[in-house]
Amino acid sequence: MKVVRLYRYPVKGLSSELMAKVELVPGHGFPGDRQYAVTDGSIEIDPVAPQPAAKSHFLMLAKYEALAELQTTFHSQPDRLEVRAKDSTREFKLSDEQDRKELAWHLARMAGADLRGEPKVVYSPGHQFTDVSVHSPDLMRSISLINLETVADLAHRVGMDLDPLRFRANLYFKQAAPSTELDWVGQRLQIGGVILKVVRRTRRCPATSVNPKTAVRDINLPLAIREYRENADLGIYASIERGGTILPGDTLTLLPPSDTPGDAIQESQVE
């Protein structure tokens, strides 16, 4: 099996960023992934002691498909976000309070959000606004993987092209039989010196129904997946047991099962 592409999503619900390589460290998750989010005004996030919150409190694709029309570029040192729409391009300094306010309102307007208060850009060092953060800090720091052969097989069954970016994963791989990855829970994967442990399947949510190229809900994909597999699972999460560098083209190996069975954890949706 081969690693094909690596992505991070600096702001929850916004566009992906292709990575040339990534350095994984146990206990730190996928670097720069979902480190910022924008609330819909329904929750306050303490930057010193953030509490995990359900995706429904944030601007996200499952509810606001118009977010897919925006192309964003994240710049660091200092953190800045460039937001490109059809007729405008703006850059916001994420360290500046006024710019964060303007960014939150800008995204809310672009999304046509049904706000429940003042939207806010939220950030806390070391915290990642992943959907699975609501389950545990360890799961918050897991990484998401997608088998491209599964996506291709599903696309064939539904009779339309499916952009793999619908699934908003960190690591995309190929050369594994379709859907076999769902049986890897509890097993380990090796990529060079990196060891990952598969800890759960990913249950897909309505965000996958949004075409990332057109910002249109062009298929009920969770329903299509259930008809395809008799459940809504597509993709897996893995924790980082041993760190190191991963690059596209690296070999991914499924290690033999250990004597100690892995803990199967309940599936979750991802944004």
Coordinates of C-alpha atoms in Angstrom, one line a residue, residues 60-235:
M60 CA -19.2 23.7 9.3
L61 CA -20.0 22.1 5.9
A62 CA -22.6 19.7 7.3
K63 CA -24.9 22.7 7.7
Y64 CA -23.4 25.5 5.5
E65 CA -22.4 24.1 2.1
A66 CA -21.5 27.7 0.9
L67 CA -18.3 27.4 2.9
A68 CA -17.0 25.1 0.2
E69 CA -17.1 28.1 -2.2
L70 CA -14.3 29.7 -0.2
Q71 CA -10.6 29.0 -0.8
T72 CA -8.4 29.7 2.1
T73 CA -4.6 29.8 2.6
F74 CA -3.1 29.7 6.1
H75 CA 0.2 31.5 6.7
S76 CA 2.1 31.1 10.0
Q77 CA 4.6 33.3 11.9
P78 CA 2.4 35.2 12.5
D79 CA -0.8 33.2 11.8
R80 CA -2.8 34.8 9.0
L81 CA -5.7 33.5 6.9
E82 CA -6.3 34.5 3.4
V83 CA -10.0 34.0 2.3
R84 CA -10.8 34.0 -1.4
A85 CA -14.4 34.2 -2.7
K86 CA -15.6 34.7 -6.3
D87 CA -15.4 38.5 -6.1
S88 CA -13.1 39.2 -3.2
T89 CA -9.8 38.3 -1.4
R90 CA -9.2 39.3 2.2
E91 CA -6.4 38.5 4.7
F92 CA -7.0 38.4 8.4
K93 CA -4.4 38.4 11.2
L94 CA -5.3 35.7 13.6
S95 CA -3.3 37.3 16.4
D96 CA -5.3 40.5 16.1
E97 CA -8.6 40.7 18.1
Q98 CA -10.3 43.1 15.6
D99 CA -9.2 40.9 12.6
R100 CA -10.6 37.8 14.3
K101 CA -13.9 39.5 14.8
E102 CA -14.0 40.6 11.2
L103 CA -13.1 37.1 10.0
A104 CA -15.9 35.5 12.1
W105 CA -18.5 37.9 10.7
H106 CA -17.1 37.6 7.2
L107 CA -17.4 33.8 7.2
A108 CA -20.8 33.9 8.8
R109 CA -22.1 36.2 6.0
M110 CA -20.5 34.1 3.3
A111 CA -22.1 30.9 4.8
G112 CA -25.5 32.5 5.3
A113 CA -25.2 31.3 8.9
D114 CA -28.2 31.1 11.2
L115 CA -26.3 32.6 14.1
R116 CA -27.2 32.0 17.8
G117 CA -25.1 34.9 19.0
E118 CA -21.8 36.6 18.1
P119 CA -19.6 34.3 16.0
K120 CA -16.0 34.0 17.2
V121 CA -12.7 32.7 16.0
V122 CA -11.5 30.3 18.7
Y123 CA -8.0 28.9 19.3
S124 CA -6.2 27.3 22.2
P125 CA -2.6 26.1 22.0
G126 CA -2.4 22.3 21.7
H127 CA -6.2 21.9 21.2
Q128 CA -7.6 20.6 17.9
F129 CA -11.2 21.2 17.0
T130 CA -11.8 17.8 15.6
D131 CA -15.2 16.1 15.9
V132 CA -13.7 13.3 17.9
S133 CA -12.3 15.7 20.5
V134 CA -15.7 15.3 22.2
H135 CA -14.8 11.8 23.1
S136 CA -11.3 12.1 24.6
P137 CA -8.1 14.1 24.3
D138 CA -6.4 11.0 22.9
L139 CA -9.0 10.8 20.1
M140 CA -8.7 14.5 19.5
R141 CA -5.0 13.8 18.6
S142 CA -5.7 10.9 16.3
I143 CA -5.4 11.2 12.5
S144 CA -7.9 10.3 9.8
L145 CA -7.2 8.0 6.9
I146 CA -9.1 7.2 3.7
N147 CA -8.6 4.3 1.3
L148 CA -8.9 5.7 -2.2
E149 CA -9.9 2.3 -3.5
T150 CA -13.0 2.4 -1.3
V151 CA -13.8 5.9 -2.6
A152 CA -13.4 4.6 -6.2
D153 CA -15.6 1.6 -5.5
L154 CA -18.3 3.7 -3.9
A155 CA -18.2 6.1 -6.9
H156 CA -18.7 3.3 -9.3
R157 CA -21.7 2.0 -7.3
V158 CA -23.4 5.4 -7.2
G159 CA -22.5 6.2 -10.8
M160 CA -20.8 9.5 -10.3
D161 CA -17.3 10.9 -9.6
L162 CA -16.6 11.5 -5.9
D163 CA -13.8 13.9 -5.0
P164 CA -11.9 12.2 -2.1
L165 CA -11.7 15.6 -0.5
R166 CA -15.4 15.2 0.5
F167 CA -14.0 13.0 3.3
R168 CA -11.6 15.6 4.7
A169 CA -9.0 13.1 5.8
N170 CA -5.4 13.7 6.8
L171 CA -3.9 10.8 4.9
Y172 CA -5.1 9.2 1.7
F173 CA -3.7 5.8 0.6
K174 CA -4.2 3.3 -2.2
Q175 CA -3.6 -0.4 -3.1
A176 CA -5.8 -1.8 -0.4
A177 CA -8.9 -3.7 -1.3
P178 CA -12.1 -1.6 -0.9
S179 CA -13.4 -1.3 2.6
T180 CA -10.9 -3.8 4.1
E181 CA -9.5 -0.9 6.2
L182 CA -12.7 -1.0 8.3
D183 CA -11.5 -4.4 9.7
W184 CA -8.2 -2.9 10.9
V185 CA -9.5 -1.6 14.2
G186 CA -7.0 -2.6 16.9
Q187 CA -4.2 -3.3 14.4
R188 CA -1.1 -1.3 13.7
L189 CA 0.2 0.4 10.5
Q190 CA 3.8 1.2 9.7
I191 CA 4.9 4.0 7.5
G192 CA 8.7 4.2 7.5
G193 CA 9.6 4.7 11.2
V194 CA 6.0 5.8 12.1
I195 CA 3.7 3.4 13.9
L196 CA 0.0 4.1 13.9
K197 CA -2.7 2.2 15.8
V198 CA -6.2 2.0 14.2
V199 CA -8.6 3.0 16.9
R200 CA -12.0 3.5 15.3
R201 CA -14.0 3.6 12.1
T202 CA -15.4 7.0 10.8
R203 CA -19.1 7.3 10.5
R204 CA -19.8 9.8 7.7
C205 CA -22.0 12.9 8.2
P206 CA -23.9 15.2 5.8
A207 CA -20.8 17.2 5.1
T208 CA -19.7 14.5 2.7
S209 CA -22.8 15.3 0.5
V210 CA -21.3 18.6 -0.4
N211 CA -19.2 18.6 -3.6
P212 CA -16.0 20.5 -2.6
K213 CA -15.6 21.8 -6.2
T214 CA -19.2 23.2 -6.7
A215 CA -20.4 23.8 -3.1
V216 CA -23.6 21.9 -4.0
R217 CA -25.2 19.0 -2.2
D218 CA -25.4 16.7 -5.1
I219 CA -25.9 13.3 -3.4
N220 CA -27.0 12.0 0.0
L221 CA -23.7 10.3 0.6
P222 CA -24.3 9.0 4.1
L223 CA -27.4 7.2 2.7
A224 CA -25.4 6.0 -0.3
I225 CA -22.7 4.6 2.0
R226 CA -25.3 2.8 4.1
E227 CA -26.8 1.2 1.0
Y228 CA -23.2 0.3 -0.1
R229 CA -22.1 -1.2 3.2
E230 CA -25.2 -1.5 5.4
N231 CA -23.6 1.1 7.7
A232 CA -22.4 4.7 7.3
D233 CA -18.7 4.0 7.9
L234 CA -16.0 5.1 5.5
G235 CA -12.5 5.7 6.7

